[in-house]
Coordinates of C-alpha atoms (C1' of nucleotides) in Angstrom, one line a residue:
Chain X
X872 CA 69.3 138.7 135.3
X873 CA 68.8 135.6 137.3
X874 CA 67.9 137.1 140.7
X875 CA 65.9 140.2 139.8
X876 CA 65.0 140.7 143.4
X877 CA 68.5 141.3 144.6
X878 CA 70.4 142.5 141.6
X879 CA 68.0 144.8 139.8
X880 CA 69.8 148.0 140.9
X881 CA 71.8 149.2 137.9
X882 CA 72.8 152.6 139.1
X883 CA 74.7 153.3 142.2
X884 CA 72.4 156.2 142.9
X885 CA 69.6 153.6 143.2
X886 CA 67.9 154.2 146.5
X887 CA 67.9 152.3 149.7
X888 CA 70.8 150.2 148.7
X889 CA 72.4 147.3 150.5
X890 CA 75.5 148.5 152.3
X891 CA 76.9 145.1 151.8
X892 CA 76.7 145.5 148.1
X893 CA 78.2 149.0 148.2
X894 CA 81.1 147.7 150.3
X895 CA 81.8 144.9 147.8
X896 CA 81.8 147.4 144.9
X897 CA 84.4 149.5 146.8
X898 CA 86.6 146.5 147.4
X899 CA 86.3 145.5 143.7
X900 CA 87.1 149.0 142.6
X901 CA 90.4 149.1 144.5
X902 CA 91.4 145.8 142.9
X903 CA 90.3 146.9 139.4
X904 CA 92.4 150.1 139.9
X905 CA 95.4 148.2 141.1
X906 CA 95.6 145.3 138.8
X907 CA 93.3 146.2 135.9
X908 CA 89.7 145.0 135.3
X909 CA 90.7 142.0 133.3
X910 CA 93.5 140.9 135.5
X911 CA 91.3 141.1 138.6
X912 CA 89.5 137.8 139.1
X913 CA 86.2 137.3 140.9
X914 CA 88.0 135.0 143.3
X915 CA 90.3 137.9 144.3
X916 CA 87.3 140.1 144.9
X917 CA 85.6 137.4 147.0
X918 CA 88.9 136.8 148.9
X919 CA 89.1 140.5 149.8
X920 CA 85.6 140.3 151.1
X921 CA 86.2 137.1 153.0
X922 CA 83.7 135.0 151.1
X923 CA 83.9 132.5 148.2
X924 CA 83.7 133.5 144.6
X925 CA 80.3 131.8 144.0
X926 CA 78.8 133.9 146.8
X927 CA 79.5 137.1 144.8
X928 CA 76.9 136.0 142.3
X929 CA 74.2 136.4 144.9
X930 CA 74.9 140.2 144.7
X931 CA 75.9 140.7 141.1
X932 CA 75.1 139.1 137.8
X933 CA 78.6 139.4 136.5
X934 CA 81.9 141.0 136.9
X935 CA 80.9 143.6 134.4
X936 CA 78.0 144.7 136.6
X937 CA 80.4 145.5 139.3
X938 CA 82.6 147.7 137.2
X939 CA 79.5 149.3 135.7
X940 CA 78.5 150.4 139.1
X941 CA 81.9 151.8 139.9
X942 CA 82.0 154.0 136.8
X943 CA 78.4 155.1 136.9
X944 CA 78.8 156.4 140.5
X945 CA 81.7 158.5 139.4
X946 CA 80.2 159.9 136.3
X947 CA 77.0 160.9 138.0
X948 CA 78.9 162.7 140.7
X949 CA 81.2 164.5 138.2
X950 CA 78.5 165.7 135.8
X951 CA 76.4 166.9 138.7
X952 CA 79.3 169.0 140.1
X953 CA 80.0 170.5 136.7
X954 CA 76.4 171.5 136.2
X955 CA 76.3 173.2 139.6
X956 CA 79.3 175.3 138.8
X957 CA 78.1 176.3 135.4
X958 CA 74.9 177.7 136.8
X959 CA 76.7 180.1 139.1
X960 CA 79.8 181.2 137.2
X961 CA 79.9 184.7 136.0
X962 CA 82.6 184.6 133.3
X963 CA 84.4 181.9 131.4
X964 CA 87.7 182.2 133.3
X965 CA 85.9 181.7 136.6
X966 CA 84.0 178.8 135.2
X967 CA 87.1 177.1 133.8
X968 CA 89.0 177.7 137.0
X969 CA 86.2 176.0 139.0
X970 CA 86.0 173.2 136.6
X971 CA 89.7 172.5 137.0
X972 CA 89.3 172.5 140.7
X973 CA 86.4 170.1 140.4
X974 CA 88.5 167.8 138.3
X975 CA 91.4 167.7 140.7
X976 CA 88.9 167.5 143.6
X977 CA 87.6 164.1 142.3
X978 CA 91.0 162.6 142.3
X979 CA 90.9 161.5 145.9
X980 CA 87.3 160.4 146.4
X981 CA 87.1 158.7 143.0
X982 CA 90.7 157.6 142.6
X983 CA 89.8 154.0 141.8
X984 CA 87.1 154.8 139.4
X985 CA 89.2 157.3 137.5
X986 CA 92.0 154.8 137.2
X987 CA 89.7 152.2 135.8
X988 CA 88.3 154.6 133.3
X989 CA 91.8 155.5 132.1
X990 CA 93.2 152.0 131.9
X991 CA 90.2 149.9 130.9
X992 CA 88.1 152.4 128.9
X993 CA 89.1 150.9 125.6
X994 CA 88.5 147.4 126.7
X995 CA 85.1 148.0 128.2
X996 CA 84.0 150.0 125.2
X997 CA 85.1 147.1 122.9
X998 CA 82.8 144.6 124.6
X999 CA 80.0 143.2 122.6
X1000 CA 76.7 144.9 123.1
X1001 CA 76.3 148.5 124.1
X1002 CA 76.5 148.0 127.8
X1003 CA 79.1 150.7 128.3
X1004 CA 77.8 153.1 125.7
X1005 CA 76.9 155.5 128.4
X1006 CA 80.6 156.2 128.9
X1007 CA 80.7 157.9 125.6
X1008 CA 77.5 159.8 126.2
X1009 CA 78.8 161.1 129.5
X1010 CA 82.2 162.0 127.9
X1011 CA 80.3 164.0 125.2
X1012 CA 78.3 165.9 127.7
X1013 CA 81.4 166.9 129.6
X1014 CA 83.2 167.9 126.5
X1015 CA 80.3 170.2 125.5
X1016 CA 80.5 171.9 128.8
X1017 CA 84.2 172.6 128.6
X1018 CA 84.3 173.6 125.0
X1019 CA 81.4 176.0 125.4
X1020 CA 83.3 177.8 128.2
X1021 CA 86.5 178.0 126.2
X1022 CA 84.6 179.5 123.3
X1023 CA 82.8 182.0 125.5
X1024 CA 86.2 183.1 126.9
X1025 CA 87.5 183.6 123.4
X1026 CA 84.4 185.6 122.4
X1027 CA 84.7 187.7 125.5
X1028 CA 88.3 188.5 124.7
X1029 CA 89.6 186.7 127.7
X1030 CA 91.4 183.9 126.0
X1031 CA 93.7 183.7 123.0
X1032 CA 91.8 183.4 119.8
X1033 CA 94.3 181.3 118.0
X1034 CA 93.7 178.2 120.1
X1035 CA 91.6 175.3 119.1
X1036 CA 88.8 175.0 121.7
X1037 CA 88.4 171.2 121.4
X1038 CA 92.1 170.6 121.5
X1039 CA 92.5 172.8 124.4
X1040 CA 89.8 171.0 126.3
X1041 CA 91.3 167.7 125.6
X1042 CA 94.7 168.7 126.9
X1043 CA 93.2 170.2 130.1
X1044 CA 91.1 167.1 130.7
X1045 CA 94.0 164.7 130.1
X1046 CA 96.3 166.7 132.3
X1047 CA 93.9 166.5 135.2
X1048 CA 92.7 162.9 135.0
X1049 CA 96.1 161.4 134.2
X1050 CA 97.4 162.6 137.5
X1051 CA 95.7 159.6 139.2
X1052 CA 98.7 157.7 137.9
X1053 CA 101.1 159.3 140.2
X1054 CA 99.0 161.2 142.8
X1055 CA 99.0 159.7 146.2
X1056 CA 97.0 161.2 149.1
X1057 CA 99.2 162.3 151.9
X1058 CA 102.1 163.1 149.7
X1059 CA 104.0 166.4 149.3
X1060 CA 101.1 168.0 147.5
X1061 CA 97.4 167.8 148.0
X1062 CA 94.8 168.0 145.2
X1063 CA 94.2 171.7 146.0
X1064 CA 97.8 172.5 145.5
X1065 CA 97.8 170.5 142.2
X1066 CA 94.8 172.4 141.0
X1067 CA 96.2 175.9 141.8
X1068 CA 99.5 175.0 140.3
X1069 CA 97.9 173.9 137.1
X1070 CA 95.6 176.9 137.0
X1071 CA 98.6 179.1 137.1
X1072 CA 100.3 177.4 134.2
X1073 CA 97.2 177.0 132.2
X1074 CA 96.2 180.7 132.2
X1075 CA 99.5 182.4 132.6
X1076 CA 102.1 180.0 131.3
X1077 CA 105.5 179.0 132.4
X1078 CA 107.4 181.9 130.9
X1079 CA 108.2 185.2 132.7
X1080 CA 108.1 188.5 130.9
X1081 CA 107.5 189.0 127.3
X1082 CA 104.7 187.1 125.6
X1083 CA 106.1 187.2 122.1
X1084 CA 106.6 184.0 120.3
X1085 CA 109.9 182.4 120.9
X1086 CA 110.4 179.6 118.6
X1087 CA 113.6 177.9 117.7
Chain N
X88 CA 114.7 129.7 126.9
X89 CA 114.1 126.6 124.9
X90 CA 115.5 127.7 121.5
X91 CA 118.4 129.9 122.3
X92 CA 119.5 130.0 118.7
X93 CA 116.4 131.7 117.5
X94 CA 115.1 133.6 120.5
X95 CA 118.1 135.1 122.1
X96 CA 117.6 138.6 120.9
X97 CA 116.3 140.5 123.8
X98 CA 116.6 144.1 122.5
X99 CA 114.9 145.3 119.3
X100 CA 118.2 147.1 118.5
X101 CA 119.8 143.7 118.2
X102 CA 121.6 143.4 114.9
X103 CA 120.8 141.4 111.8
X104 CA 117.4 140.7 112.9
X105 CA 114.8 138.4 111.3
X106 CA 112.4 140.6 109.5
X107 CA 109.8 138.0 110.1
X108 CA 110.2 138.5 113.8
X109 CA 110.0 142.2 113.6
X110 CA 106.8 141.9 111.5
X111 CA 105.3 139.7 114.2
X112 CA 106.2 142.2 116.9
X113 CA 104.5 145.0 114.9
X114 CA 101.3 143.0 114.5
X115 CA 101.3 142.1 118.1
X116 CA 101.9 145.7 119.1
X117 CA 98.8 146.8 117.2
X118 CA 96.7 144.2 119.0
X119 CA 98.1 145.1 122.4
X120 CA 97.3 148.7 121.8
X121 CA 93.8 148.1 120.6
X122 CA 92.7 145.5 123.1
X123 CA 95.2 145.7 125.9
X124 CA 98.0 143.3 126.6
X125 CA 96.1 140.9 128.7
X126 CA 93.0 140.8 126.5
X127 CA 95.1 140.0 123.5
X128 CA 95.6 136.3 123.1
X129 CA 98.5 134.5 121.5
X130 CA 95.9 132.9 119.2
X131 CA 94.8 136.4 118.0
X132 CA 98.4 137.4 117.3
X133 CA 99.0 134.2 115.3
X134 CA 95.7 134.7 113.4
X135 CA 96.8 138.1 112.4
X136 CA 100.0 136.6 111.1
X137 CA 98.2 133.8 109.3
X138 CA 99.8 131.1 111.4
X139 CA 98.8 129.0 114.4
X140 CA 99.5 130.0 118.0
X141 CA 102.0 127.2 118.6
X142 CA 104.1 128.5 115.7
X143 CA 104.6 131.8 117.5
X144 CA 106.7 130.0 120.1
X145 CA 109.3 129.3 117.4
X146 CA 110.0 133.1 117.5
X147 CA 109.3 134.1 121.1
X148 CA 109.6 132.4 124.4
X149 CA 106.4 134.0 125.7
X150 CA 103.8 136.7 125.2
X151 CA 105.8 138.8 127.6
X152 CA 108.9 138.7 125.4
X153 CA 106.9 140.2 122.6
X154 CA 105.6 143.2 124.6
X155 CA 109.0 143.6 126.0
X156 CA 110.4 144.1 122.6
X157 CA 107.7 146.6 121.7
X158 CA 108.5 148.8 124.7
X159 CA 112.2 148.6 124.5
X160 CA 112.3 149.7 120.9
X161 CA 110.3 152.8 121.8
X162 CA 112.2 153.7 124.9
X163 CA 115.6 153.4 123.2
X164 CA 114.5 155.7 120.4
X165 CA 113.0 158.2 122.8
X166 CA 116.0 158.5 125.1
X167 CA 118.3 158.8 122.2
X168 CA 116.4 161.7 120.7
X169 CA 116.3 163.5 124.0
X170 CA 120.0 163.1 124.5
X171 CA 120.6 164.5 121.0
X172 CA 118.6 167.6 121.7
X173 CA 120.1 168.3 125.1
X174 CA 123.6 168.4 123.6
X175 CA 122.8 171.2 121.2
X176 CA 120.2 173.4 123.0
X177 CA 121.5 176.8 124.1
X178 CA 118.9 177.7 126.7
X179 CA 116.3 176.0 128.8
X180 CA 113.3 177.3 126.8
X181 CA 114.7 176.1 123.6
X182 CA 115.5 172.7 125.1
X183 CA 112.0 172.3 126.6
X184 CA 110.5 173.4 123.3
X185 CA 112.4 170.8 121.4
X186 CA 111.6 168.1 124.0
X187 CA 107.9 168.8 123.6
X188 CA 108.3 168.5 119.8
X189 CA 110.1 165.2 120.2
X190 CA 107.3 163.9 122.4
X191 CA 104.6 164.8 120.0
X192 CA 106.8 163.5 117.2
X193 CA 106.9 160.0 118.7
X194 CA 103.1 159.9 118.7
X195 CA 102.8 158.6 115.2
X196 CA 105.8 156.3 114.8
X197 CA 105.3 154.8 118.2
X198 CA 101.6 155.1 118.7
X199 CA 101.1 151.4 119.6
X200 CA 104.0 151.3 122.0
X201 CA 102.9 154.5 123.8
X202 CA 99.4 153.2 124.1
X203 CA 100.6 150.0 125.7
X204 CA 102.8 151.9 128.1
X205 CA 99.9 154.0 129.2
X206 CA 97.4 151.2 129.6
X207 CA 99.5 148.3 130.7
X208 CA 102.3 149.9 132.6
X209 CA 100.8 149.1 136.0
X210 CA 100.1 145.5 135.1
X211 CA 103.5 144.8 133.5
X212 CA 105.3 146.3 136.5
X213 CA 103.3 144.2 138.9
X214 CA 104.4 140.9 137.3
X215 CA 106.6 138.7 139.4
X216 CA 110.4 139.2 138.9
X217 CA 112.0 142.3 137.7
X218 CA 111.6 141.7 134.0
X219 CA 110.1 145.2 133.3
X220 CA 112.2 147.0 135.9
X221 CA 113.9 148.8 133.0
X222 CA 110.6 150.7 132.4
X223 CA 111.1 152.5 135.7
X224 CA 114.8 153.1 135.0
X225 CA 114.0 154.7 131.6
X226 CA 111.3 156.8 133.2
X227 CA 113.7 158.1 135.8
X228 CA 116.3 159.0 133.3
X229 CA 113.7 160.9 131.2
X230 CA 112.5 162.7 134.3
X231 CA 116.0 163.8 135.2
X232 CA 116.4 165.4 131.8
X233 CA 113.2 167.3 132.0
X234 CA 113.5 168.5 135.6
X235 CA 117.0 169.7 135.0
X236 CA 115.9 171.9 132.1
X237 CA 113.0 173.3 134.1
X238 CA 115.3 174.1 137.0
X239 CA 117.8 175.7 134.6
X240 CA 115.1 177.9 133.2
X241 CA 114.1 179.0 136.6
X242 CA 117.7 179.8 137.6
X243 CA 118.1 181.7 134.3
X244 CA 115.1 183.8 135.1
X245 CA 113.2 182.5 132.1
X246 CA 110.5 180.5 134.0
X247 CA 108.3 181.3 137.0
X248 CA 110.0 180.5 140.2
X249 CA 106.9 179.5 142.1
X250 CA 106.3 176.3 140.2
X251 CA 107.3 172.9 141.3
X252 CA 109.8 171.5 138.7
X253 CA 108.8 167.9 139.2
X254 CA 105.1 168.5 139.1
X255 CA 105.5 170.7 136.1
X256 CA 107.4 167.9 134.3
X257 CA 104.8 165.4 135.1
X258 CA 102.0 167.5 133.8
X259 CA 103.9 168.2 130.6
X260 CA 104.7 164.6 130.1
X261 CA 101.2 163.4 130.8
X262 CA 99.7 165.9 128.5
X263 CA 101.9 164.8 125.6
X264 CA 101.7 161.1 126.0
X265 CA 98.0 160.8 126.8
X266 CA 97.2 162.4 123.4
X267 CA 97.7 158.9 121.9
X268 CA 94.2 158.2 123.3
X269 CA 92.5 160.4 120.8
X270 CA 95.1 161.4 118.2
X271 CA 94.5 159.8 114.8
X272 CA 96.9 160.4 111.9
X273 CA 95.2 162.0 109.0
X274 CA 92.8 163.9 111.2
X275 CA 92.3 167.7 111.4
X276 CA 95.6 168.3 113.2
X277 CA 98.9 166.7 112.7
X278 CA 101.5 166.1 115.5
X279 CA 103.4 169.3 114.6
X280 CA 100.3 171.4 115.0
X281 CA 99.6 169.7 118.4
X282 CA 103.1 170.4 119.5
X283 CA 103.0 174.1 118.5
X284 CA 99.6 174.5 120.1
X285 CA 100.8 173.0 123.4
X286 CA 104.0 175.0 123.4
X287 CA 102.0 178.2 123.1
X288 CA 99.8 177.3 126.0
X289 CA 102.6 175.9 128.1
X290 CA 104.9 179.0 127.9
X291 CA 102.4 181.8 127.5
X292 CA 99.1 180.5 128.9
X293 CA 95.5 180.7 127.8
X294 CA 94.8 184.2 129.0
X295 CA 95.2 187.4 127.1
X296 CA 96.5 190.6 128.7
X297 CA 97.3 191.0 132.4
X298 CA 99.2 188.3 134.1
X299 CA 98.0 189.1 137.6
X300 CA 96.5 186.3 139.5
X301 CA 92.8 186.0 139.0
X302 CA 91.4 183.6 141.5
X303 CA 87.8 183.3 142.4
Chain V
dG515 C1' 73.8 135.2 152.4
dT516 C1' 77.3 131.8 152.2
dC517 C1' 78.9 127.3 151.2
dT518 C1' 80.3 122.9 148.4
dA519 C1' 81.0 121.3 144.1
dT520 C1' 81.3 121.6 139.4
dA521 C1' 80.2 122.8 134.5
dT522 C1' 82.3 124.9 130.7
dG523 C1' 85.5 127.2 128.3
dA524 C1' 89.7 129.7 127.2
dG525 C1' 94.2 130.9 128.1
dG526 C1' 99.5 130.2 127.6
dA527 C1' 102.6 126.9 126.5
dT528 C1' 104.8 122.3 124.8
dA529 C1' 106.2 118.0 122.0
dG530 C1' 107.2 116.2 118.0
dA531 C1' 105.8 115.3 113.0
dC532 C1' 106.4 117.5 108.6
Chain L
dG560 C1' 109.1 127.6 110.1
dT561 C1' 104.6 125.8 110.5
dC562 C1' 101.3 122.3 111.8
dT563 C1' 98.7 118.9 114.7
dA564 C1' 97.5 117.7 119.0
dT565 C1' 97.3 118.3 123.6
dC566 C1' 98.6 119.5 128.6
dC567 C1' 97.6 122.1 132.5
dT568 C1' 95.9 125.9 134.7
dC569 C1' 92.7 129.2 135.8
dA570 C1' 88.8 131.9 134.5
dT571 C1' 83.5 133.0 134.9
dA572 C1' 79.5 131.3 136.2
dT573 C1' 76.0 127.9 137.9
dA574 C1' 73.1 124.5 140.9
dG575 C1' 71.5 123.4 145.0
dA576 C1' 72.5 122.4 150.0
dC577 C1' 72.7 124.8 154.4

DNA sequence: GTCTATATGAGGATAGAC
DNA sequence: GTCTATCCTCATATAGAC
C-alpha cells in the first residue's frame, strides 16, 4: 500500500517479477510450513535472508502479503493442471486417476504451500476482511471438477452407485493432501509410488476375492 | 509450579478433579480448535469463562498445561478403545473395520482435541523440552496396532499382498482424522454413515466389476 | 535495497489485595 | 477463586539516513 511501485504485484504469476522477491517468498514459505504462519516472525524471515526485518517492508506490505503469494502460486498451478487433464480425459476413471496423480505430483514442488494451507487455512480465513476469500473460491472450483467426474463415473456404470459423490471427493482430497505431513522427498517411496498405491486401493479396495459386504 | 496444591494434576484422568478446571479446559479446547493454539490468547480463554486472565493462573501453570490436558484426555480414550477392540476381534478384517468405526466415533466427542492435534501438532512438538514427547509415543503405539492388523490380514490372505502396510495405515489414519475439518454434527451425514461409507471404499473400492488393473 | 532506531501494541505471566 | 495492576518480552510495522 505504501510503496505502490515496488509492491503492487499481488499474484505470483505477475510478469517480470523481481527474483529477489520470489526468493524471499520461498524462504518465508519454508518457515511458514515448518513453524506455522503465526509462529513465524518477520525477524526470522529476514534472518534467513540475511537482512534486517525492517528491510522486508521494502518488498512487501505485510506478512500477510507474503503468505498470500505463497498460496496463490500453488492454487493457480493446481487448477491449471486439473483443467488440462479434464480436457483430454476420455472416461471418468481415467480422469480421476490422472487427478490423483496430479495431486500427489504437487506434493514435492508445492510442499510448503500445501502445508501452510492445511495448518493455517482456518486462521487465514478468520482474518478480518475478505483478503483470503479466494481460497474458498478455488476450493469450490476444484470440488466441482472432482464431483463431476465421480458422478459421470456413476452414470457410466463404472463406479458404485451407493456412494456419496461429495463425500467421496472429500476423502480422496484429504488423503492426498494430508500426506504432506509425513512425506519426505528421498524417502522409501516417491510421489509416483504413493499415487499408484492409492489408486489401487481407491478403485479396487484392500480386500481380495469376494466383494460381498462383510460387516461385523 | 507455583501452586502445587491446586495445579498438580497433569493428566485429565486424574481423580476427584475440580469440575471448574475441566470446564475451563473445555472452553479453551474450543478456542484452540477454532483459532489455533497460538492465536488463542489467555485473555480470550478467560473472557469465555467470564473471569480475568490473571485468574486462569490459579488453575493452570501456563497455556501449555491447558492444551496438554486437552490432548492427553483424547489420546488416553483413543488408545483404550483400540486395545479393547483388539482383544476381541477374530480376524484382521473385523479388527480393521472396528478400528475405523472407533476412529470416526471419536470425531464428535473429541472434535476439538483432534482439530488441535492436526493443526498444532508440529508447533507443539517443536517447543523446547520434551513436554509433548508423549504425542509421538502415543502415535507410535497406535501405528503398531494398525500395521499389525494389516500384516495379519495379508498373511491370512484377506488383503492384497502388494500394498505397503505402513503406507496403507497412514492413508487410513489420515482419511479418518482429517474429516474433522469439514464434519459438522447435525449435518447430512453422521459419523456412523461416514464410517460405513469409508469401510466400503477401503475394502472393496470405488470401481464396479472387473478388478484388473486399469492404468492410463 | 538495506540500515538504525523506534513507535505501538499485545502477549504470557506474576504479586498481592480482597 | 477472582480481581487489580503491572512486568517484561517480543511482535509488526514505520521513518528516515545511507
